[in-house]
């Protein structure tokens, strides 16, 4: 069985991400949720906060680990002896970008494969940015993030 890496900014982790993690954990021997330090995005949560939050919500999955990485994803995978990158596909609009990323990653390191999992249709509209936008405007983020994260995300906006 292969070891998989599920990378992302997770700013914050959503129910859509969690759904992919749960399903991947049933397929792979080990899944490492790799929280990117050096994202081009300006994060709301610090890297320490994002790791802590992800750890908290995956604690029931014994074969899911949480780690952080900087630099090229494929180099991280090589270091960790992981041969699969998991990515979630939410809609056709994700395809072009993800196809480019998977292709460049394959060019960089040939023996790391990218596998795509279709995001549960319940969460196909979801993104971390949308969660932040709704919370910032004092909207309801229940059902979008794990229940225990609702006050944490709202707290970032002093709500
Ligand atoms: N459910 C809900 N939301 C989802 C989702 C799912 N199943 N899958 C993806 N998303 C959301 C993410 O939350 C993110 O939302 P945001 O844009 O509002 O933050 C958006 O879809 C895009 O996701 P993704 O493409 O995974 O972006 P990311 O910022 O979370 O992670 C990295 C990007 C870190 C994986 C990527 O930049 C990377 O690999 N960086 C390392 C450098 C490198 O090796 N680059 C490639 C070679 S040049």
mmCIF file with all atom_site columns, C-alpha atoms and ligand atoms in Angstrom:
data_model
loop_
_atom_site.group_PDB
_atom_site.id
_atom_site.type_symbol
_atom_site.label_atom_id
_atom_site.label_alt_id
_atom_site.label_comp_id
_atom_site.label_asym_id
_atom_site.label_entity_id
_atom_site.label_seq_id
_atom_site.pdbx_PDB_ins_code
_atom_site.Cartn_x
_atom_site.Cartn_y
_atom_site.Cartn_z
_atom_site.occupancy
_atom_site.B_iso_or_equiv
_atom_site.pdbx_formal_charge
_atom_site.auth_seq_id
_atom_site.auth_comp_id
_atom_site.auth_asym_id
_atom_site.auth_atom_id
_atom_site.pdbx_PDB_model_num
ATOM   1   C CA  . UNK A 1 1   ? 0.000   0.000  0.000   1.00 0.00 ? 1   UNK A CA  1
ATOM   2   C CA  . UNK A 1 2   ? 1.215   3.474  -0.873  1.00 0.00 ? 2   UNK A CA  1
ATOM   3   C CA  . UNK A 1 3   ? 1.896   6.437  1.361   1.00 0.00 ? 3   UNK A CA  1
ATOM   4   C CA  . UNK A 1 4   ? 0.037   9.560  0.320   1.00 0.00 ? 4   UNK A CA  1
ATOM   5   C CA  . UNK A 1 5   ? 0.498   13.268 0.915   1.00 0.00 ? 5   UNK A CA  1
ATOM   6   C CA  . UNK A 1 6   ? -2.501  15.601 0.911   1.00 0.00 ? 6   UNK A CA  1
ATOM   7   C CA  . UNK A 1 7   ? -1.093  19.124 0.532   1.00 0.00 ? 7   UNK A CA  1
ATOM   8   C CA  . UNK A 1 8   ? -2.766  22.488 0.924   1.00 0.00 ? 8   UNK A CA  1
ATOM   9   C CA  . UNK A 1 9   ? -2.858  25.795 2.723   1.00 0.00 ? 9   UNK A CA  1
ATOM   10  C CA  . UNK A 1 10  ? -5.724  24.666 4.980   1.00 0.00 ? 10  UNK A CA  1
ATOM   11  C CA  . UNK A 1 11  ? -6.489  28.260 5.974   1.00 0.00 ? 11  UNK A CA  1
ATOM   12  C CA  . UNK A 1 12  ? -8.666  26.936 7.536   1.00 0.00 ? 12  UNK A CA  1
ATOM   13  C CA  . UNK A 1 13  ? -9.380  23.241 6.930   1.00 0.00 ? 13  UNK A CA  1
ATOM   14  C CA  . UNK A 1 14  ? -12.995 22.748 5.811   1.00 0.00 ? 14  UNK A CA  1
ATOM   15  C CA  . UNK A 1 15  ? -15.463 19.850 5.793   1.00 0.00 ? 15  UNK A CA  1
ATOM   16  C CA  . UNK A 1 16  ? -14.588 19.389 2.116   1.00 0.00 ? 16  UNK A CA  1
ATOM   17  C CA  . UNK A 1 17  ? -10.928 18.773 2.968   1.00 0.00 ? 17  UNK A CA  1
ATOM   18  C CA  . UNK A 1 18  ? -11.907 16.510 5.854   1.00 0.00 ? 18  UNK A CA  1
ATOM   19  C CA  . UNK A 1 19  ? -14.095 14.416 3.569   1.00 0.00 ? 19  UNK A CA  1
ATOM   20  C CA  . UNK A 1 20  ? -11.125 13.850 1.213   1.00 0.00 ? 20  UNK A CA  1
ATOM   21  C CA  . UNK A 1 21  ? -8.834  13.007 4.179   1.00 0.00 ? 21  UNK A CA  1
ATOM   22  C CA  . UNK A 1 22  ? -11.285 10.465 5.560   1.00 0.00 ? 22  UNK A CA  1
ATOM   23  C CA  . UNK A 1 23  ? -11.754 8.742  2.189   1.00 0.00 ? 23  UNK A CA  1
ATOM   24  C CA  . UNK A 1 24  ? -8.020  8.764  1.446   1.00 0.00 ? 24  UNK A CA  1
ATOM   25  C CA  . UNK A 1 25  ? -7.290  7.249  4.870   1.00 0.00 ? 25  UNK A CA  1
ATOM   26  C CA  . UNK A 1 26  ? -9.446  4.278  3.889   1.00 0.00 ? 26  UNK A CA  1
ATOM   27  C CA  . UNK A 1 27  ? -7.377  3.684  0.745   1.00 0.00 ? 27  UNK A CA  1
ATOM   28  C CA  . UNK A 1 28  ? -3.789  4.430  1.778   1.00 0.00 ? 28  UNK A CA  1
ATOM   29  C CA  . UNK A 1 29  ? -1.596  2.927  4.458   1.00 0.00 ? 29  UNK A CA  1
ATOM   30  C CA  . UNK A 1 30  ? -0.671  6.403  5.646   1.00 0.00 ? 30  UNK A CA  1
ATOM   31  C CA  . UNK A 1 31  ? -1.892  9.868  4.693   1.00 0.00 ? 31  UNK A CA  1
ATOM   32  C CA  . UNK A 1 32  ? 0.132   12.933 5.629   1.00 0.00 ? 32  UNK A CA  1
ATOM   33  C CA  . UNK A 1 33  ? -1.748  16.198 5.587   1.00 0.00 ? 33  UNK A CA  1
ATOM   34  C CA  . UNK A 1 34  ? 1.031   18.585 4.547   1.00 0.00 ? 34  UNK A CA  1
ATOM   35  C CA  . UNK A 1 35  ? 0.318   22.181 5.493   1.00 0.00 ? 35  UNK A CA  1
ATOM   36  C CA  . UNK A 1 36  ? 2.164   24.558 3.185   1.00 0.00 ? 36  UNK A CA  1
ATOM   37  C CA  . UNK A 1 37  ? 4.268   27.210 4.933   1.00 0.00 ? 37  UNK A CA  1
ATOM   38  C CA  . UNK A 1 38  ? 5.142   29.155 1.876   1.00 0.00 ? 38  UNK A CA  1
ATOM   39  C CA  . UNK A 1 39  ? 1.884   29.754 0.084   1.00 0.00 ? 39  UNK A CA  1
ATOM   40  C CA  . UNK A 1 40  ? 1.466   32.688 -2.273  1.00 0.00 ? 40  UNK A CA  1
ATOM   41  C CA  . UNK A 1 41  ? -1.667  33.416 -0.265  1.00 0.00 ? 41  UNK A CA  1
ATOM   42  C CA  . UNK A 1 42  ? -1.698  35.755 2.745   1.00 0.00 ? 42  UNK A CA  1
ATOM   43  C CA  . UNK A 1 43  ? -2.991  33.395 5.446   1.00 0.00 ? 43  UNK A CA  1
ATOM   44  C CA  . UNK A 1 44  ? -5.486  34.306 8.154   1.00 0.00 ? 44  UNK A CA  1
ATOM   45  C CA  . UNK A 1 45  ? -4.146  31.598 10.480  1.00 0.00 ? 45  UNK A CA  1
ATOM   46  C CA  . UNK A 1 46  ? -0.441  31.242 11.266  1.00 0.00 ? 46  UNK A CA  1
ATOM   47  C CA  . UNK A 1 47  ? 1.280   28.034 10.263  1.00 0.00 ? 47  UNK A CA  1
ATOM   48  C CA  . UNK A 1 48  ? 1.283   26.907 13.920  1.00 0.00 ? 48  UNK A CA  1
ATOM   49  C CA  . UNK A 1 49  ? -2.467  27.562 14.207  1.00 0.00 ? 49  UNK A CA  1
ATOM   50  C CA  . UNK A 1 50  ? -3.248  25.719 10.974  1.00 0.00 ? 50  UNK A CA  1
ATOM   51  C CA  . UNK A 1 51  ? -1.230  22.667 12.050  1.00 0.00 ? 51  UNK A CA  1
ATOM   52  C CA  . UNK A 1 52  ? -2.828  22.657 15.490  1.00 0.00 ? 52  UNK A CA  1
ATOM   53  C CA  . UNK A 1 53  ? -6.331  22.912 13.978  1.00 0.00 ? 53  UNK A CA  1
ATOM   54  C CA  . UNK A 1 54  ? -5.712  20.144 11.426  1.00 0.00 ? 54  UNK A CA  1
ATOM   55  C CA  . UNK A 1 55  ? -4.272  17.889 14.165  1.00 0.00 ? 55  UNK A CA  1
ATOM   56  C CA  . UNK A 1 56  ? -7.334  18.454 16.268  1.00 0.00 ? 56  UNK A CA  1
ATOM   57  C CA  . UNK A 1 57  ? -9.821  17.502 13.544  1.00 0.00 ? 57  UNK A CA  1
ATOM   58  C CA  . UNK A 1 58  ? -7.977  14.407 12.263  1.00 0.00 ? 58  UNK A CA  1
ATOM   59  C CA  . UNK A 1 59  ? -7.228  12.907 15.662  1.00 0.00 ? 59  UNK A CA  1
ATOM   60  C CA  . UNK A 1 60  ? -9.758  10.097 15.131  1.00 0.00 ? 60  UNK A CA  1
ATOM   61  C CA  . UNK A 1 61  ? -7.920  8.783  12.061  1.00 0.00 ? 61  UNK A CA  1
ATOM   62  C CA  . UNK A 1 62  ? -4.949  6.723  13.272  1.00 0.00 ? 62  UNK A CA  1
ATOM   63  C CA  . UNK A 1 63  ? -3.180  6.550  9.895   1.00 0.00 ? 63  UNK A CA  1
ATOM   64  C CA  . UNK A 1 64  ? -3.412  10.300 9.255   1.00 0.00 ? 64  UNK A CA  1
ATOM   65  C CA  . UNK A 1 65  ? -0.395  12.406 10.185  1.00 0.00 ? 65  UNK A CA  1
ATOM   66  C CA  . UNK A 1 66  ? -0.019  16.156 10.070  1.00 0.00 ? 66  UNK A CA  1
ATOM   67  C CA  . UNK A 1 67  ? 3.154   17.877 8.964   1.00 0.00 ? 67  UNK A CA  1
ATOM   68  C CA  . UNK A 1 68  ? 4.294   21.067 7.345   1.00 0.00 ? 68  UNK A CA  1
ATOM   69  C CA  . UNK A 1 69  ? 6.445   21.715 4.305   1.00 0.00 ? 69  UNK A CA  1
ATOM   70  C CA  . UNK A 1 70  ? 8.325   24.485 2.611   1.00 0.00 ? 70  UNK A CA  1
ATOM   71  C CA  . UNK A 1 71  ? 9.584   24.477 -0.951  1.00 0.00 ? 71  UNK A CA  1
ATOM   72  C CA  . UNK A 1 72  ? 8.705   22.005 -3.661  1.00 0.00 ? 72  UNK A CA  1
ATOM   73  C CA  . UNK A 1 73  ? 5.957   19.537 -2.855  1.00 0.00 ? 73  UNK A CA  1
ATOM   74  C CA  . UNK A 1 74  ? 7.553   16.707 -4.825  1.00 0.00 ? 74  UNK A CA  1
ATOM   75  C CA  . UNK A 1 75  ? 10.829  17.093 -2.914  1.00 0.00 ? 75  UNK A CA  1
ATOM   76  C CA  . UNK A 1 76  ? 8.880   16.852 0.322   1.00 0.00 ? 76  UNK A CA  1
ATOM   77  C CA  . UNK A 1 77  ? 7.186   13.677 -0.960  1.00 0.00 ? 77  UNK A CA  1
ATOM   78  C CA  . UNK A 1 78  ? 10.572  12.165 -1.849  1.00 0.00 ? 78  UNK A CA  1
ATOM   79  C CA  . UNK A 1 79  ? 11.946  12.992 1.617   1.00 0.00 ? 79  UNK A CA  1
ATOM   80  C CA  . UNK A 1 80  ? 8.941   11.334 3.242   1.00 0.00 ? 80  UNK A CA  1
ATOM   81  C CA  . UNK A 1 81  ? 9.055   8.308  0.951   1.00 0.00 ? 81  UNK A CA  1
ATOM   82  C CA  . UNK A 1 82  ? 5.518   9.068  -0.232  1.00 0.00 ? 82  UNK A CA  1
ATOM   83  C CA  . UNK A 1 83  ? 4.673   8.135  -3.808  1.00 0.00 ? 83  UNK A CA  1
ATOM   84  C CA  . UNK A 1 84  ? 1.211   9.651  -4.143  1.00 0.00 ? 84  UNK A CA  1
ATOM   85  C CA  . UNK A 1 85  ? -0.072  13.224 -3.975  1.00 0.00 ? 85  UNK A CA  1
ATOM   86  C CA  . UNK A 1 86  ? -3.812  13.456 -3.339  1.00 0.00 ? 86  UNK A CA  1
ATOM   87  C CA  . UNK A 1 87  ? -5.721  16.428 -4.678  1.00 0.00 ? 87  UNK A CA  1
ATOM   88  C CA  . UNK A 1 88  ? -9.446  17.097 -4.476  1.00 0.00 ? 88  UNK A CA  1
ATOM   89  C CA  . UNK A 1 89  ? -11.280 18.193 -7.606  1.00 0.00 ? 89  UNK A CA  1
ATOM   90  C CA  . UNK A 1 90  ? -14.337 20.279 -6.896  1.00 0.00 ? 90  UNK A CA  1
ATOM   91  C CA  . UNK A 1 91  ? -15.497 21.288 -10.343 1.00 0.00 ? 91  UNK A CA  1
ATOM   92  C CA  . UNK A 1 92  ? -14.354 21.416 -13.958 1.00 0.00 ? 92  UNK A CA  1
ATOM   93  C CA  . UNK A 1 93  ? -12.893 24.840 -13.189 1.00 0.00 ? 93  UNK A CA  1
ATOM   94  C CA  . UNK A 1 94  ? -10.287 23.188 -10.919 1.00 0.00 ? 94  UNK A CA  1
ATOM   95  C CA  . UNK A 1 95  ? -9.149  20.873 -13.691 1.00 0.00 ? 95  UNK A CA  1
ATOM   96  C CA  . UNK A 1 96  ? -6.956  23.121 -15.802 1.00 0.00 ? 96  UNK A CA  1
ATOM   97  C CA  . UNK A 1 97  ? -4.858  24.377 -12.896 1.00 0.00 ? 97  UNK A CA  1
ATOM   98  C CA  . UNK A 1 98  ? -4.605  20.961 -11.268 1.00 0.00 ? 98  UNK A CA  1
ATOM   99  C CA  . UNK A 1 99  ? -3.669  19.350 -14.587 1.00 0.00 ? 99  UNK A CA  1
ATOM   100 C CA  . UNK A 1 100 ? -0.824  21.858 -14.937 1.00 0.00 ? 100 UNK A CA  1
ATOM   101 C CA  . UNK A 1 101 ? 0.364   21.243 -11.357 1.00 0.00 ? 101 UNK A CA  1
ATOM   102 C CA  . UNK A 1 102 ? 0.196   17.451 -11.731 1.00 0.00 ? 102 UNK A CA  1
ATOM   103 C CA  . UNK A 1 103 ? 2.104   17.651 -15.027 1.00 0.00 ? 103 UNK A CA  1
ATOM   104 C CA  . UNK A 1 104 ? 4.887   19.874 -13.681 1.00 0.00 ? 104 UNK A CA  1
ATOM   105 C CA  . UNK A 1 105 ? 5.189   17.761 -10.541 1.00 0.00 ? 105 UNK A CA  1
ATOM   106 C CA  . UNK A 1 106 ? 5.475   14.622 -12.692 1.00 0.00 ? 106 UNK A CA  1
ATOM   107 C CA  . UNK A 1 107 ? 8.147   16.313 -14.801 1.00 0.00 ? 107 UNK A CA  1
ATOM   108 C CA  . UNK A 1 108 ? 10.082  17.258 -11.662 1.00 0.00 ? 108 UNK A CA  1
ATOM   109 C CA  . UNK A 1 109 ? 9.892   13.823 -10.023 1.00 0.00 ? 109 UNK A CA  1
ATOM   110 C CA  . UNK A 1 110 ? 8.639   11.013 -12.216 1.00 0.00 ? 110 UNK A CA  1
ATOM   111 C CA  . UNK A 1 111 ? 7.837   8.426  -9.568  1.00 0.00 ? 111 UNK A CA  1
ATOM   112 C CA  . UNK A 1 112 ? 5.420   10.567 -7.545  1.00 0.00 ? 112 UNK A CA  1
ATOM   113 C CA  . UNK A 1 113 ? 1.881   10.221 -8.922  1.00 0.00 ? 113 UNK A CA  1
ATOM   114 C CA  . UNK A 1 114 ? -0.941  12.736 -8.420  1.00 0.00 ? 114 UNK A CA  1
ATOM   115 C CA  . UNK A 1 115 ? -4.299  11.101 -7.766  1.00 0.00 ? 115 UNK A CA  1
ATOM   116 C CA  . UNK A 1 116 ? -7.488  13.142 -7.896  1.00 0.00 ? 116 UNK A CA  1
ATOM   117 C CA  . UNK A 1 117 ? -10.509 12.463 -5.739  1.00 0.00 ? 117 UNK A CA  1
ATOM   118 C CA  . UNK A 1 118 ? -13.822 14.043 -6.597  1.00 0.00 ? 118 UNK A CA  1
ATOM   119 C CA  . UNK A 1 119 ? -14.900 16.283 -3.758  1.00 0.00 ? 119 UNK A CA  1
ATOM   120 C CA  . UNK A 1 120 ? -18.199 15.206 -2.248  1.00 0.00 ? 120 UNK A CA  1
ATOM   121 C CA  . UNK A 1 121 ? -20.910 17.115 -4.158  1.00 0.00 ? 121 UNK A CA  1
ATOM   122 C CA  . UNK A 1 122 ? -22.104 18.484 -0.791  1.00 0.00 ? 122 UNK A CA  1
ATOM   123 C CA  . UNK A 1 123 ? -18.890 20.514 -0.691  1.00 0.00 ? 123 UNK A CA  1
ATOM   124 C CA  . UNK A 1 124 ? -18.239 21.218 -4.356  1.00 0.00 ? 124 UNK A CA  1
ATOM   125 C CA  . UNK A 1 125 ? -18.862 24.941 -3.868  1.00 0.00 ? 125 UNK A CA  1
ATOM   126 C CA  . UNK A 1 126 ? -16.674 25.244 -0.773  1.00 0.00 ? 126 UNK A CA  1
ATOM   127 C CA  . UNK A 1 127 ? -13.284 26.898 -0.361  1.00 0.00 ? 127 UNK A CA  1
ATOM   128 C CA  . UNK A 1 128 ? -11.314 28.222 2.577   1.00 0.00 ? 128 UNK A CA  1
ATOM   129 C CA  . UNK A 1 129 ? -11.659 31.756 1.181   1.00 0.00 ? 129 UNK A CA  1
ATOM   130 C CA  . UNK A 1 130 ? -15.453 31.472 1.114   1.00 0.00 ? 130 UNK A CA  1
ATOM   131 C CA  . UNK A 1 131 ? -15.498 30.290 4.727   1.00 0.00 ? 131 UNK A CA  1
ATOM   132 C CA  . UNK A 1 132 ? -13.397 33.322 5.730   1.00 0.00 ? 132 UNK A CA  1
ATOM   133 C CA  . UNK A 1 133 ? -15.542 35.700 3.710   1.00 0.00 ? 133 UNK A CA  1
ATOM   134 C CA  . UNK A 1 134 ? -18.787 34.396 5.271   1.00 0.00 ? 134 UNK A CA  1
ATOM   135 C CA  . UNK A 1 135 ? -17.318 34.530 8.802   1.00 0.00 ? 135 UNK A CA  1
ATOM   136 C CA  . UNK A 1 136 ? -15.926 38.019 8.229   1.00 0.00 ? 136 UNK A CA  1
ATOM   137 C CA  . UNK A 1 137 ? -19.417 39.187 7.275   1.00 0.00 ? 137 UNK A CA  1
ATOM   138 C CA  . UNK A 1 138 ? -20.879 37.471 10.343  1.00 0.00 ? 138 UNK A CA  1
ATOM   139 C CA  . UNK A 1 139 ? -22.630 34.736 8.335   1.00 0.00 ? 139 UNK A CA  1
ATOM   140 C CA  . UNK A 1 140 ? -23.212 31.152 9.435   1.00 0.00 ? 140 UNK A CA  1
ATOM   141 C CA  . UNK A 1 141 ? -20.304 28.771 8.758   1.00 0.00 ? 141 UNK A CA  1
ATOM   142 C CA  . UNK A 1 142 ? -21.891 25.768 10.488  1.00 0.00 ? 142 UNK A CA  1
ATOM   143 C CA  . UNK A 1 143 ? -21.688 22.673 8.223   1.00 0.00 ? 143 UNK A CA  1
ATOM   144 C CA  . UNK A 1 144 ? -18.819 24.261 6.263   1.00 0.00 ? 144 UNK A CA  1
ATOM   145 C CA  . UNK A 1 145 ? -16.112 23.571 8.852   1.00 0.00 ? 145 UNK A CA  1
ATOM   146 C CA  . UNK A 1 146 ? -16.030 21.024 11.699  1.00 0.00 ? 146 UNK A CA  1
ATOM   147 C CA  . UNK A 1 147 ? -18.295 22.253 14.527  1.00 0.00 ? 147 UNK A CA  1
ATOM   148 C CA  . UNK A 1 148 ? -15.392 22.778 16.944  1.00 0.00 ? 148 UNK A CA  1
ATOM   149 C CA  . UNK A 1 149 ? -13.774 25.209 14.481  1.00 0.00 ? 149 UNK A CA  1
ATOM   150 C CA  . UNK A 1 150 ? -16.775 27.520 14.171  1.00 0.00 ? 150 UNK A CA  1
ATOM   151 C CA  . UNK A 1 151 ? -15.872 29.631 17.252  1.00 0.00 ? 151 UNK A CA  1
ATOM   152 C CA  . UNK A 1 152 ? -12.168 29.581 16.318  1.00 0.00 ? 152 UNK A CA  1
ATOM   153 C CA  . UNK A 1 153 ? -12.790 30.980 12.836  1.00 0.00 ? 153 UNK A CA  1
ATOM   154 C CA  . UNK A 1 154 ? -15.335 33.492 14.114  1.00 0.00 ? 154 UNK A CA  1
ATOM   155 C CA  . UNK A 1 155 ? -12.891 34.479 16.856  1.00 0.00 ? 155 UNK A CA  1
ATOM   156 C CA  . UNK A 1 156 ? -10.373 35.595 14.223  1.00 0.00 ? 156 UNK A CA  1
ATOM   157 C CA  . UNK A 1 157 ? -12.897 38.275 13.269  1.00 0.00 ? 157 UNK A CA  1
ATOM   158 C CA  . UNK A 1 158 ? -13.670 39.142 16.925  1.00 0.00 ? 158 UNK A CA  1
ATOM   159 C CA  . UNK A 1 159 ? -17.167 37.670 16.586  1.00 0.00 ? 159 UNK A CA  1
HETATM 160 N N1  . LIG B 2 .   ? -13.013 20.987 -0.181  1.00 0.00 ? 1   LIG B N1  1
HETATM 161 C C1  . LIG B 2 .   ? -13.067 22.289 0.044   1.00 0.00 ? 1   LIG B C1  1
HETATM 162 N N2  . LIG B 2 .   ? -12.189 23.167 -0.462  1.00 0.00 ? 1   LIG B N2  1
HETATM 163 C C2  . LIG B 2 .   ? -11.207 22.675 -1.222  1.00 0.00 ? 1   LIG B C2  1
HETATM 164 C C3  . LIG B 2 .   ? -11.088 21.312 -1.514  1.00 0.00 ? 1   LIG B C3  1
HETATM 165 C C4  . LIG B 2 .   ? -12.050 20.446 -0.948  1.00 0.00 ? 1   LIG B C4  1
HETATM 166 N N3  . LIG B 2 .   ? -12.023 19.135 -1.165  1.00 0.00 ? 1   LIG B N3  1
HETATM 167 N N4  . LIG B 2 .   ? -10.027 21.128 -2.307  1.00 0.00 ? 1   LIG B N4  1
HETATM 168 C C5  . LIG B 2 .   ? -9.493  22.336 -2.512  1.00 0.00 ? 1   LIG B C5  1
HETATM 169 N N5  . LIG B 2 .   ? -10.209 23.252 -1.848  1.00 0.00 ? 1   LIG B N5  1
HETATM 170 C C6  . LIG B 2 .   ? -9.975  24.699 -1.830  1.00 0.00 ? 1   LIG B C6  1
HETATM 171 C C7  . LIG B 2 .   ? -8.842  25.106 -0.944  1.00 0.00 ? 1   LIG B C7  1
HETATM 172 O O1  . LIG B 2 .   ? -9.275  25.394 0.370   1.00 0.00 ? 1   LIG B O1  1
HETATM 173 C C8  . LIG B 2 .   ? -8.347  26.350 -1.637  1.00 0.00 ? 1   LIG B C8  1
HETATM 174 O O2  . LIG B 2 .   ? -9.179  27.412 -1.226  1.00 0.00 ? 1   LIG B O2  1
HETATM 175 P P1  . LIG B 2 .   ? -8.634  28.908 -1.178  1.00 0.00 ? 1   LIG B P1  1
HETATM 176 O O3  . LIG B 2 .   ? -8.150  29.225 -2.569  1.00 0.00 ? 1   LIG B O3  1
HETATM 177 O O4  . LIG B 2 .   ? -9.839  29.669 -0.802  1.00 0.00 ? 1   LIG B O4  1
HETATM 178 O O5  . LIG B 2 .   ? -7.532  28.932 -0.152  1.00 0.00 ? 1   LIG B O5  1
HETATM 179 C C9  . LIG B 2 .   ? -8.634  26.107 -3.109  1.00 0.00 ? 1   LIG B C9  1
HETATM 180 O O6  . LIG B 2 .   ? -9.593  25.076 -3.132  1.00 0.00 ? 1   LIG B O6  1
HETATM 181 C C10 . LIG B 2 .   ? -7.443  25.665 -3.905  1.00 0.00 ? 1   LIG B C10 1
HETATM 182 O O7  . LIG B 2 .   ? -6.906  24.501 -3.316  1.00 0.00 ? 1   LIG B O7  1
HETATM 183 P P2  . LIG B 2 .   ? -5.424  24.052 -3.622  1.00 0.00 ? 1   LIG B P2  1
HETATM 184 O O8  . LIG B 2 .   ? -5.146  24.097 -5.082  1.00 0.00 ? 1   LIG B O8  1
HETATM 185 O O9  . LIG B 2 .   ? -5.199  22.749 -2.935  1.00 0.00 ? 1   LIG B O9  1
HETATM 186 O O10 . LIG B 2 .   ? -4.584  25.255 -3.050  1.00 0.00 ? 1   LIG B O10 1
HETATM 187 P P3  . LIG B 2 .   ? -3.911  25.453 -1.677  1.00 0.00 ? 1   LIG B P3  1
HETATM 188 O O11 . LIG B 2 .   ? -3.531  26.856 -1.573  1.00 0.00 ? 1   LIG B O11 1
HETATM 189 O O12 . LIG B 2 .   ? -4.734  24.939 -0.562  1.00 0.00 ? 1   LIG B O12 1
HETATM 190 O O13 . LIG B 2 .   ? -2.562  24.549 -1.775  1.00 0.00 ? 1   LIG B O13 1
HETATM 191 C C11 . LIG B 2 .   ? -0.397  23.892 -2.648  1.00 0.00 ? 1   LIG B C11 1
HETATM 192 C C12 . LIG B 2 .   ? -1.664  24.737 -2.853  1.00 0.00 ? 1   LIG B C12 1
HETATM 193 C C13 . LIG B 2 .   ? 0.271   24.220 -1.324  1.00 0.00 ? 1   LIG B C13 1
HETATM 194 C C14 . LIG B 2 .   ? -0.763  22.426 -2.663  1.00 0.00 ? 1   LIG B C14 1
HETATM 195 C C15 . LIG B 2 .   ? 0.547   24.200 -3.848  1.00 0.00 ? 1   LIG B C15 1
HETATM 196 O O14 . LIG B 2 .   ? 0.696   25.590 -3.965  1.00 0.00 ? 1   LIG B O14 1
HETATM 197 C C16 . LIG B 2 .   ? 1.926   23.585 -3.705  1.00 0.00 ? 1   LIG B C16 1
HETATM 198 O O15 . LIG B 2 .   ? 2.091   22.409 -3.966  1.00 0.00 ? 1   LIG B O15 1
HETATM 199 N N6  . LIG B 2 .   ? 2.910   24.409 -3.273  1.00 0.00 ? 1   LIG B N6  1
HETATM 200 C C17 . LIG B 2 .   ? 4.308   23.948 -3.097  1.00 0.00 ? 1   LIG B C17 1
HETATM 201 C C18 . LIG B 2 .   ? 5.217   24.472 -4.204  1.00 0.00 ? 1   LIG B C18 1
HETATM 202 C C19 . LIG B 2 .   ? 5.175   23.529 -5.383  1.00 0.00 ? 1   LIG B C19 1
HETATM 203 O O16 . LIG B 2 .   ? 5.661   22.402 -5.319  1.00 0.00 ? 1   LIG B O16 1
HETATM 204 N N7  . LIG B 2 .   ? 4.523   23.974 -6.475  1.00 0.00 ? 1   LIG B N7  1
HETATM 205 C C20 . LIG B 2 .   ? 4.296   23.138 -7.641  1.00 0.00 ? 1   LIG B C20 1
HETATM 206 C C21 . LIG B 2 .   ? 5.414   23.106 -8.601  1.00 0.00 ? 1   LIG B C21 1
HETATM 207 S S1  . LIG B 2 .   ? 5.816   24.697 -9.256  1.00 0.00 ? 1   LIG B S1  1
#
